[in-house]
Every structure is written in structure tokens, then in C-alpha cells.
PDB file of C-alpha atoms in Angstrom:
ATOM      1  CA  MET A   1      94.304 112.911 117.836  1.00  0.00           C
ATOM      2  CA  ALA A   2      92.593 113.159 114.390  1.00  0.00           C
ATOM      3  CA  GLN A   3      93.828 116.521 113.260  1.00  0.00           C
ATOM      4  CA  SER A   4      93.139 115.978 109.546  1.00  0.00           C
ATOM      5  CA  ASN A   5      91.792 118.734 107.462  1.00  0.00           C
ATOM      6  CA  PRO A   6      90.217 116.778 104.637  1.00  0.00           C
ATOM      7  CA  PRO A   7      89.712 119.692 102.179  1.00  0.00           C
ATOM      8  CA  PHE A   8      93.238 120.923 102.458  1.00  0.00           C
ATOM      9  CA  MET A   9      94.814 117.499 102.927  1.00  0.00           C
ATOM     10  CA  SER A  10      93.143 116.057  99.898  1.00  0.00           C
ATOM     11  CA  GLY A  11      95.606 113.871  98.057  1.00  0.00           C
ATOM     12  CA  VAL A  12      98.405 114.129 100.733  1.00  0.00           C
ATOM     13  CA  PRO A  13      97.691 110.798 102.450  1.00  0.00           C
ATOM     14  CA  GLU A  14      97.467 109.148  99.094  1.00  0.00           C
ATOM     15  CA  LEU A  15     100.829 110.698  98.082  1.00  0.00           C
ATOM     16  CA  LEU A  16     102.522 109.538 101.260  1.00  0.00           C
ATOM     17  CA  VAL A  17     101.013 106.074 101.071  1.00  0.00           C
ATOM     18  CA  LEU A  18     102.214 105.588  97.499  1.00  0.00           C
ATOM     19  CA  ARG A  19     105.605 107.021  98.186  1.00  0.00           C
ATOM     20  CA  LEU A  20     106.229 104.655 101.122  1.00  0.00           C
ATOM     21  CA  LEU A  21     104.731 101.611  99.477  1.00  0.00           C
ATOM     22  CA  ALA A  22     106.720 102.124  96.303  1.00  0.00           C
ATOM     23  CA  ARG A  23     109.888 101.692  98.334  1.00  0.00           C
ATOM     24  CA  LYS A  24     108.828  98.812 100.532  1.00  0.00           C
ATOM     25  CA  GLU A  25     106.005  96.364 101.185  1.00  0.00           C
ATOM     26  CA  MET A  26     104.285  97.249 104.408  1.00  0.00           C
ATOM     27  CA  TYR A  27     101.174  96.380 106.538  1.00  0.00           C
ATOM     28  CA  GLY A  28      98.812  99.031 107.828  1.00  0.00           C
ATOM     29  CA  TYR A  29     100.333  99.596 111.302  1.00  0.00           C
ATOM     30  CA  GLU A  30     103.855  99.639 109.865  1.00  0.00           C
ATOM     31  CA  LEU A  31     102.733 102.169 107.193  1.00  0.00           C
ATOM     32  CA  VAL A  32     101.148 104.503 109.843  1.00  0.00           C
ATOM     33  CA  LYS A  33     104.326 104.479 111.826  1.00  0.00           C
ATOM     34  CA  ALA A  34     106.331 105.239 108.753  1.00  0.00           C
ATOM     35  CA  ILE A  35     104.099 108.215 107.830  1.00  0.00           C
ATOM     36  CA  ARG A  36     104.639 109.650 111.286  1.00  0.00           C
ATOM     37  CA  VAL A  37     108.411 109.265 110.930  1.00  0.00           C
ATOM     38  CA  VAL A  38     108.797 110.646 107.319  1.00  0.00           C
ATOM     39  CA  SER A  39     106.427 113.523 108.048  1.00  0.00           C
ATOM     40  CA  GLU A  40     108.281 114.231 111.286  1.00  0.00           C
ATOM     41  CA  GLU A  41     104.957 113.939 113.180  1.00  0.00           C
ATOM     42  CA  SER A  42     103.523 116.857 111.338  1.00  0.00           C
ATOM     43  CA  ILE A  43     100.839 114.788 109.728  1.00  0.00           C
ATOM     44  CA  ARG A  44      98.683 112.947 112.304  1.00  0.00           C
ATOM     45  CA  LEU A  45      95.602 111.095 111.172  1.00  0.00           C
ATOM     46  CA  GLY A  46      93.180 108.955 112.998  1.00  0.00           C
ATOM     47  CA  GLU A  47      94.995 105.734 112.212  1.00  0.00           C
ATOM     48  CA  GLY A  48      91.853 103.853 111.256  1.00  0.00           C
ATOM     49  CA  VAL A  49      91.243 106.034 108.228  1.00  0.00           C
ATOM     50  CA  VAL A  50      94.297 104.575 106.515  1.00  0.00           C
ATOM     51  CA  TYR A  51      92.502 101.379 105.696  1.00  0.00           C
ATOM     52  CA  PRO A  52      89.758 102.903 103.436  1.00  0.00           C
ATOM     53  CA  ALA A  53      92.545 104.699 101.609  1.00  0.00           C
ATOM     54  CA  LEU A  54      94.555 101.510 101.148  1.00  0.00           C
ATOM     55  CA  HIS A  55      91.487  99.563 100.054  1.00  0.00           C
ATOM     56  CA  ALA A  56      90.497 102.280  97.491  1.00  0.00           C
ATOM     57  CA  LEU A  57      93.994 102.418  96.105  1.00  0.00           C
ATOM     58  CA  GLU A  58      94.101  98.680  95.777  1.00  0.00           C
ATOM     59  CA  ARG A  59      90.649  98.697  94.074  1.00  0.00           C
ATOM     60  CA  SER A  60      91.916 101.290  91.609  1.00  0.00           C
ATOM     61  CA  GLY A  61      94.946  99.083  90.772  1.00  0.00           C
ATOM     62  CA  ALA A  62      97.613 101.347  92.430  1.00  0.00           C
ATOM     63  CA  LEU A  63      98.326  98.836  95.167  1.00  0.00           C
ATOM     64  CA  ARG A  64      98.453  95.031  95.489  1.00  0.00           C
ATOM     65  CA  SER A  65      97.916  93.177  98.720  1.00  0.00           C
ATOM     66  CA  ARG A  66      98.748  89.778  99.982  1.00  0.00           C
ATOM     67  CA  ARG A  67      98.244  88.023 103.331  1.00  0.00           C
ATOM     68  CA  LYS A  68     101.573  87.018 104.853  1.00  0.00           C
ATOM     69  CA  THR A  69     102.485  85.455 108.188  1.00  0.00           C
ATOM     70  CA  VAL A  70     105.542  86.901 109.938  1.00  0.00           C
ATOM     71  CA  ASN A  71     106.569  85.880 113.432  1.00  0.00           C
ATOM     72  CA  GLY A  72     103.310  83.972 113.878  1.00  0.00           C
ATOM     73  CA  ARG A  73     101.129  87.022 112.964  1.00  0.00           C
ATOM     74  CA  ALA A  74      99.116  87.022 109.774  1.00  0.00           C
ATOM     75  CA  ARG A  75      98.935  90.464 108.202  1.00  0.00           C
ATOM     76  CA  VAL A  76      97.903  92.100 105.021  1.00  0.00           C
ATOM     77  CA  TYR A  77     100.869  93.595 103.203  1.00  0.00           C
ATOM     78  CA  TYR A  78     100.583  96.226 100.552  1.00  0.00           C
ATOM     79  CA  ARG A  79     102.941  97.276  97.740  1.00  0.00           C
ATOM     80  CA  ALA A  80     102.638  99.785  94.941  1.00  0.00           C
ATOM     81  CA  THR A  81     102.054  98.505  91.463  1.00  0.00           C
ATOM     82  CA  ALA A  82     103.318  99.999  88.173  1.00  0.00           C
ATOM     83  CA  LYS A  83     100.067 101.858  87.966  1.00  0.00           C
ATOM     84  CA  GLY A  84     100.655 103.126  91.497  1.00  0.00           C
ATOM     85  CA  ARG A  85     104.095 104.401  90.683  1.00  0.00           C
ATOM     86  CA  LYS A  86     102.670 106.284  87.776  1.00  0.00           C
ATOM     87  CA  ARG A  87     100.090 107.790  89.977  1.00  0.00           C
ATOM     88  CA  LEU A  88     102.810 108.707  92.465  1.00  0.00           C
ATOM     89  CA  ALA A  89     104.805 110.482  89.838  1.00  0.00           C
ATOM     90  CA  GLN A  90     101.718 112.506  88.789  1.00  0.00           C
ATOM     91  CA  LEU A  91     100.762 113.353  92.444  1.00  0.00           C
ATOM     92  CA  THR A  92     104.410 114.293  93.200  1.00  0.00           C
ATOM     93  CA  GLY A  93     104.468 116.695  90.244  1.00  0.00           C
ATOM     94  CA  GLU A  94     101.196 118.253  91.240  1.00  0.00           C
ATOM     95  CA  TRP A  95     102.291 118.683  94.813  1.00  0.00           C
ATOM     96  CA  LYS A  96     105.611 120.254  93.907  1.00  0.00           C
ATOM     97  CA  ARG A  97     103.842 122.694  91.589  1.00  0.00           C
ATOM     98  CA  VAL A  98     101.364 123.698  94.326  1.00  0.00           C
ATOM     99  CA  SER A  99     104.007 123.915  97.120  1.00  0.00           C
ATOM    100  CA  GLY A 100     106.203 125.925  94.799  1.00  0.00           C
ATOM    101  CA  GLY A 101     103.397 128.317  94.165  1.00  0.00           C
ATOM    102  CA  ILE A 102     102.701 128.687  97.870  1.00  0.00           C
ATOM    103  CA  ARG A 103     106.325 129.130  98.729  1.00  0.00           C
ATOM    104  CA  ALA A 104     106.560 131.897  96.048  1.00  0.00           C
ATOM    105  CA  ALA A 105     103.389 133.570  97.384  1.00  0.00           C
ATOM    106  CA  LEU A 106     104.666 133.523 100.955  1.00  0.00           C
ATOM    107  CA  GLY A 107     108.055 134.792  99.900  1.00  0.00           C
ATOM    108  CA  THR A 108     106.413 137.614  98.069  1.00  0.00           C
ATOM    109  CA  GLY A 109     104.125 138.346 101.067  1.00  0.00           C
ATOM    110  CA  ASP A 110     107.046 138.460 103.441  1.00  0.00           C
ATOM    111  CA  ALA A 111     109.153 140.876 101.365  1.00  0.00           C
TER     112      ALA A 111
ATOM    113  CA  MET B   1      89.561  96.870 120.447  1.00  0.00           C
ATOM    114  CA  PRO B   2      86.489  94.999 121.764  1.00  0.00           C
ATOM    115  CA  ASP B   3      84.663  92.685 119.375  1.00  0.00           C
ATOM    116  CA  SER B   4      81.511  94.725 119.782  1.00  0.00           C
ATOM    117  CA  ALA B   5      83.296  97.845 118.491  1.00  0.00           C
ATOM    118  CA  LEU B   6      84.579  95.949 115.487  1.00  0.00           C
ATOM    119  CA  SER B   7      81.181  94.437 114.739  1.00  0.00           C
ATOM    120  CA  ARG B   8      79.771  97.883 114.940  1.00  0.00           C
ATOM    121  CA  ILE B   9      82.360  99.246 112.467  1.00  0.00           C
ATOM    122  CA  GLU B  10      81.597  96.449 110.020  1.00  0.00           C
ATOM    123  CA  ARG B  11      77.844  96.989 110.438  1.00  0.00           C
ATOM    124  CA  ASP B  12      78.155 100.795 110.030  1.00  0.00           C
ATOM    125  CA  LEU B  13      80.386 100.432 106.943  1.00  0.00           C
ATOM    126  CA  ARG B  14      77.848  98.140 105.320  1.00  0.00           C
ATOM    127  CA  ARG B  15      74.974 100.484 106.131  1.00  0.00           C
ATOM    128  CA  ALA B  16      76.926 103.295 104.612  1.00  0.00           C
ATOM    129  CA  GLY B  17      77.027 101.426 101.298  1.00  0.00           C
ATOM    130  CA  VAL B  18      80.549  99.971 101.550  1.00  0.00           C
ATOM    131  CA  ALA B  19      80.843  96.536  99.897  1.00  0.00           C
ATOM    132  CA  HIS B  20      80.730  93.646 102.352  1.00  0.00           C
ATOM    133  CA  ARG B  21      84.174  92.373 101.512  1.00  0.00           C
ATOM    134  CA  TYR B  22      85.773  95.760 102.257  1.00  0.00           C
ATOM    135  CA  ALA B  23      83.745  96.200 105.466  1.00  0.00           C
ATOM    136  CA  ARG B  24      84.925  92.788 106.629  1.00  0.00           C
ATOM    137  CA  ARG B  25      88.504  93.522 105.712  1.00  0.00           C
ATOM    138  CA  ALA B  26      88.514  96.869 107.352  1.00  0.00           C
ATOM    139  CA  ALA B  27      87.245  95.281 110.572  1.00  0.00           C
ATOM    140  CA  LEU B  28      89.905  92.529 110.412  1.00  0.00           C
ATOM    141  CA  GLU B  29      92.765  94.872 109.736  1.00  0.00           C
ATOM    142  CA  LEU B  30      91.606  97.303 112.399  1.00  0.00           C
ATOM    143  CA  ARG B  31      91.601  94.540 114.944  1.00  0.00           C
ATOM    144  CA  GLU B  32      95.222  93.632 113.955  1.00  0.00           C
ATOM    145  CA  HIS B  33      96.121  97.279 114.093  1.00  0.00           C
ATOM    146  CA  CYS B  34      94.731  97.642 117.555  1.00  0.00           C
ATOM    147  CA  GLN B  35      96.584  94.497 118.679  1.00  0.00           C
ATOM    148  CA  ASP B  36      99.871  96.052 117.383  1.00  0.00           C
ATOM    149  CA  ILE B  37      99.246  99.319 119.257  1.00  0.00           C
ATOM    150  CA  GLU B  38      98.524  97.391 122.448  1.00  0.00           C
ATOM    151  CA  ALA B  39     101.559  95.196 122.110  1.00  0.00           C
ATOM    152  CA  ASP B  40     103.817  98.243 121.611  1.00  0.00           C
ATOM    153  CA  ALA B  41     102.190  99.995 124.601  1.00  0.00           C
ATOM    154  CA  LEU B  42     102.581  96.835 126.769  1.00  0.00           C
ATOM    155  CA  ALA B  43     106.254  96.554 125.719  1.00  0.00           C
ATOM    156  CA  ARG B  44     106.743 100.218 126.863  1.00  0.00           C
ATOM    157  CA  GLY B  45     105.423  99.134 130.303  1.00  0.00           C
ATOM    158  CA  CYS B  46     101.812 100.412 130.021  1.00  0.00           C
ATOM    159  CA  PRO B  47      99.241  98.531 132.020  1.00  0.00           C
ATOM    160  CA  PRO B  48      96.812  96.459 129.892  1.00  0.00           C
ATOM    161  CA  ASP B  49      93.794  98.863 130.380  1.00  0.00           C
ATOM    162  CA  ALA B  50      95.909 101.890 129.413  1.00  0.00           C
ATOM    163  CA  ALA B  51      97.212 100.039 126.328  1.00  0.00           C
ATOM    164  CA  ALA B  52      93.675  99.285 125.236  1.00  0.00           C
ATOM    165  CA  ARG B  53      92.641 102.918 125.778  1.00  0.00           C
ATOM    166  CA  GLU B  54      95.603 104.062 123.717  1.00  0.00           C
ATOM    167  CA  ALA B  55      94.586 101.702 120.899  1.00  0.00           C
ATOM    168  CA  LEU B  56      91.060 103.095 120.871  1.00  0.00           C
ATOM    169  CA  ARG B  57      92.247 106.670 120.923  1.00  0.00           C
ATOM    170  CA  ARG B  58      94.757 106.294 118.162  1.00  0.00           C
ATOM    171  CA  ILE B  59      92.441 104.313 115.899  1.00  0.00           C
ATOM    172  CA  GLY B  60      90.125 107.373 115.874  1.00  0.00           C
ATOM    173  CA  GLN B  61      86.370 107.739 115.786  1.00  0.00           C
ATOM    174  CA  VAL B  62      84.330 105.048 114.164  1.00  0.00           C
ATOM    175  CA  GLU B  63      82.342 107.759 112.415  1.00  0.00           C
ATOM    176  CA  ASP B  64      85.506 109.139 110.789  1.00  0.00           C
ATOM    177  CA  ILE B  65      86.463 105.692 109.479  1.00  0.00           C
ATOM    178  CA  VAL B  66      83.011 105.085 108.092  1.00  0.00           C
ATOM    179  CA  ALA B  67      82.926 108.520 106.501  1.00  0.00           C
ATOM    180  CA  ALA B  68      86.325 107.973 104.971  1.00  0.00           C
ATOM    181  CA  ALA B  69      85.258 104.668 103.463  1.00  0.00           C
ATOM    182  CA  ALA B  70      81.831 105.900 102.297  1.00  0.00           C
ATOM    183  CA  ALA B  71      83.440 108.757 100.494  1.00  0.00           C
ATOM    184  CA  ARG B  72      85.503 106.317  98.349  1.00  0.00           C
ATOM    185  CA  ARG B  73      83.400 105.410  95.325  1.00  0.00           C
ATOM    186  CA  GLU B  74      85.608 102.439  94.552  1.00  0.00           C
ATOM    187  CA  LEU B  75      84.552 100.784  97.820  1.00  0.00           C
ATOM    188  CA  ARG B  76      80.781 101.072  97.395  1.00  0.00           C
ATOM    189  CA  SER B  77      78.742  97.949  96.884  1.00  0.00           C
ATOM    190  CA  LEU B  78      76.941  97.433  93.582  1.00  0.00           C
ATOM    191  CA  LEU B  79      73.689  98.097  95.456  1.00  0.00           C
ATOM    192  CA  ALA B  80      74.932 101.478  96.673  1.00  0.00           C
ATOM    193  CA  ARG B  81      76.213 102.334  93.209  1.00  0.00           C
ATOM    194  CA  LEU B  82      72.981 101.318  91.436  1.00  0.00           C
ATOM    195  CA  ALA B  83      70.494 102.785  93.931  1.00  0.00           C
ATOM    196  CA  PRO B  84      70.793 106.443  92.619  1.00  0.00           C
ATOM    197  CA  ALA B  85      70.541 105.177  89.036  1.00  0.00           C
ATOM    198  CA  ALA B  86      67.436 103.175  89.812  1.00  0.00           C
ATOM    199  CA  ALA B  87      65.794 106.133  91.508  1.00  0.00           C
ATOM    200  CA  SER B  88      66.631 108.370  88.565  1.00  0.00           C
ATOM    201  CA  LEU B  89      65.252 105.835  86.163  1.00  0.00           C
ATOM    202  CA  HIS B  90      62.127 105.549  88.153  1.00  0.00           C
ATOM    203  CA  ALA B  91      61.702 109.359  88.334  1.00  0.00           C
ATOM    204  CA  TRP B  92      62.312 109.579  84.549  1.00  0.00           C
ATOM    205  CA  ARG B  93      59.747 106.832  83.911  1.00  0.00           C
ATOM    206  CA  LEU B  94      57.189 108.681  85.990  1.00  0.00           C
ATOM    207  CA  ARG B  95      57.859 111.921  84.123  1.00  0.00           C
ATOM    208  CA  HIS B  96      57.825 110.471  80.616  1.00  0.00           C
ATOM    209  CA  THR B  97      55.166 107.846  80.736  1.00  0.00           C
ATOM    210  CA  PRO B  98      51.958 109.365  79.393  1.00  0.00           C
ATOM    211  CA  SER B  99      48.704 108.318  81.018  1.00  0.00           C
ATOM    212  CA  PRO B 100      46.265 106.578  78.629  1.00  0.00           C
ATOM    213  CA  ALA B 101      43.519 109.101  79.454  1.00  0.00           C
ATOM    214  CA  ALA B 102      45.644 112.104  78.599  1.00  0.00           C
ATOM    215  CA  ARG B 103      47.205 110.685  75.508  1.00  0.00           C
ATOM    216  CA  GLY B 104      44.587 108.330  74.262  1.00  0.00           C
ATOM    217  CA  SER B 105      47.132 105.896  73.030  1.00  0.00           C
ATOM    218  CA  TRP B 106      47.004 102.653  74.902  1.00  0.00           C
ATOM    219  CA  LEU B 107      49.784 101.011  72.890  1.00  0.00           C
ATOM    220  CA  ARG B 108      52.193 103.894  73.353  1.00  0.00           C
ATOM    221  CA  TRP B 109      51.536 103.940  77.125  1.00  0.00           C
ATOM    222  CA  SER B 110      51.952 100.176  77.385  1.00  0.00           C
ATOM    223  CA  VAL B 111      55.327 100.193  75.581  1.00  0.00           C
ATOM    224  CA  ALA B 112      56.670 103.073  77.657  1.00  0.00           C
ATOM    225  CA  ALA B 113      55.407 101.769  80.924  1.00  0.00           C
ATOM    226  CA  GLY B 114      56.510  98.154  80.193  1.00  0.00           C
ATOM    227  CA  GLY B 115      59.973  99.239  79.052  1.00  0.00           C
ATOM    228  CA  GLY B 116      60.514 101.460  82.062  1.00  0.00           C
ATOM    229  CA  ALA B 117      59.257  98.824  84.465  1.00  0.00           C
ATOM    230  CA  THR B 118      61.493  96.137  82.791  1.00  0.00           C
ATOM    231  CA  ALA B 119      64.566  98.416  83.149  1.00  0.00           C
ATOM    232  CA  THR B 120      63.741  99.150  86.745  1.00  0.00           C
ATOM    233  CA  LEU B 121      63.150  95.536  87.575  1.00  0.00           C
ATOM    234  CA  THR B 122      66.434  94.598  85.895  1.00  0.00           C
ATOM    235  CA  LEU B 123      68.320  97.069  88.052  1.00  0.00           C
ATOM    236  CA  LEU B 124      66.552  95.917  91.174  1.00  0.00           C
ATOM    237  CA  ALA B 125      67.421  92.250  90.331  1.00  0.00           C
ATOM    238  CA  ALA B 126      71.058  93.234  89.845  1.00  0.00           C
ATOM    239  CA  MET B 127      70.935  95.008  93.242  1.00  0.00           C
ATOM    240  CA  GLN B 128      69.456  91.800  94.815  1.00  0.00           C
ATOM    241  CA  ILE B 129      72.174  89.671  93.234  1.00  0.00           C
ATOM    242  CA  SER B 130      74.872  91.983  94.588  1.00  0.00           C
ATOM    243  CA  LEU B 131      73.371  91.723  97.997  1.00  0.00           C
ATOM    244  CA  SER B 132      73.303  87.977  97.938  1.00  0.00           C
ATOM    245  CA  LEU B 133      76.920  87.795  96.639  1.00  0.00           C
ATOM    246  CA  GLY B 134      78.023  90.229  99.249  1.00  0.00           C
TER     247      GLY B 134
END
């Protein structure tokens, strides 16, 4: 199940978490399901590791959490803060630059 | 997820230097996460024992969760953050405190030893306070 490659995947879960939580407030399980959908199941993490990532992002001020009861279930909901959106813009730029470089390299290699 | 497994996660997180409040929160949110996985599986028609197994499988290895949390500096307890500094300070004090026999200066040795000991004790007191506050 846990097919993560921490050295290569560094920053990717953070990018996805911030991207999704900048759009909508979500709780952990909802977020994991959303990651599977938006990544078309290509990114599969042990679901438990999302919580250290969420807590660390919250601690750094990128996320804010609140406990909310919906349909009788109390859950911790997370949303991106202004600082988190700034971090998202930075990570998105870095990722686009890296992926552009890899695409260019692969294109050159194929030619 | 059985309560014993959740207690183990909380205990292992704390042993790995994760602050108590984050260890507690992680255990709580993991419990809710497992309940959601099980509820979805039951709604799909899975028998209860298969739903419970699916929750355990999808949540991943406890060791991976603990390693992921321990790798996050932001989540470390004050104790875990100060321990390396206290060790370094103690090592520095041992290296730089001259012995009275070698240097022949009792006053200098006293000031250096006293200052180093005070700094170390201050750090240890801060660590103790962080432990008691959780």
C-alpha cells in the first residue's frame, strides 16, 4: 500500500495538501480521498502519514484547524491560511520548474 | 483500529520525541480516520472483520507514521529539541573547563565550572518543565 518514495516525493504531499486545502476546508480522511482523485490514483501514501504533514503545516502557520461536528461526527477540519497560499505559490513554481526541466530532458533523450 | 494499536502509536510518537499534544491528536485523528474507512467498507457490503482489516492496511505501518512525525522538527517536544543542545553544552563544558591542578587557577576553574553547570541545569529545568506541561 505505502508506495511512497520519500527522497523523490519530497514536497509533493505538501504541495497537494496545500492545493486542496486552499480550495476547500477538509478533514483528514476527506483530504486523502481527494488526493487519490486529483492524482488519478498515481500517488498512494500510507494514509496515516498525512497527519504528521497536516500537523507540521499547521504548526508552521500554513494551515489552520478547527473541530467541527457534522452529522453527529466530530472531526478536525483544516484550511490553508494566507501564509499557506503563499507557500503553495512558491511550491507550485518550484515544481513547474523541475517538471519542465525533466520534460525537456526526456524530450531530448527520446529524440 | 483497536485501542491498543492507537495507544501504541501515541506512546511510540512520544518516545520518538513528538510533543504530547501532537501525539494525542494524531492518535485521535487516526481513530476517526479508521472509523471512516470501516464505515465506507461496510457501506460497500464488506463484513465487519474485512472492513477492520482494510482500515489497518490503508492506514499504513505504525513505524512509518512515527518516522514521518519524528522527521518533522515542528512537531518535536521542547525536551527533544533541547536534548542535543544540552548534550553539546555539556561536552563543551568538559572540553573547556580547565582542571585546577593543570591550570593552577582555582578562581578561573570555579567560574567556568559554575557557569557551565548553571547553563546545563537551566536547560535541564526547561526540559523538566516541558515534560510536566506536556
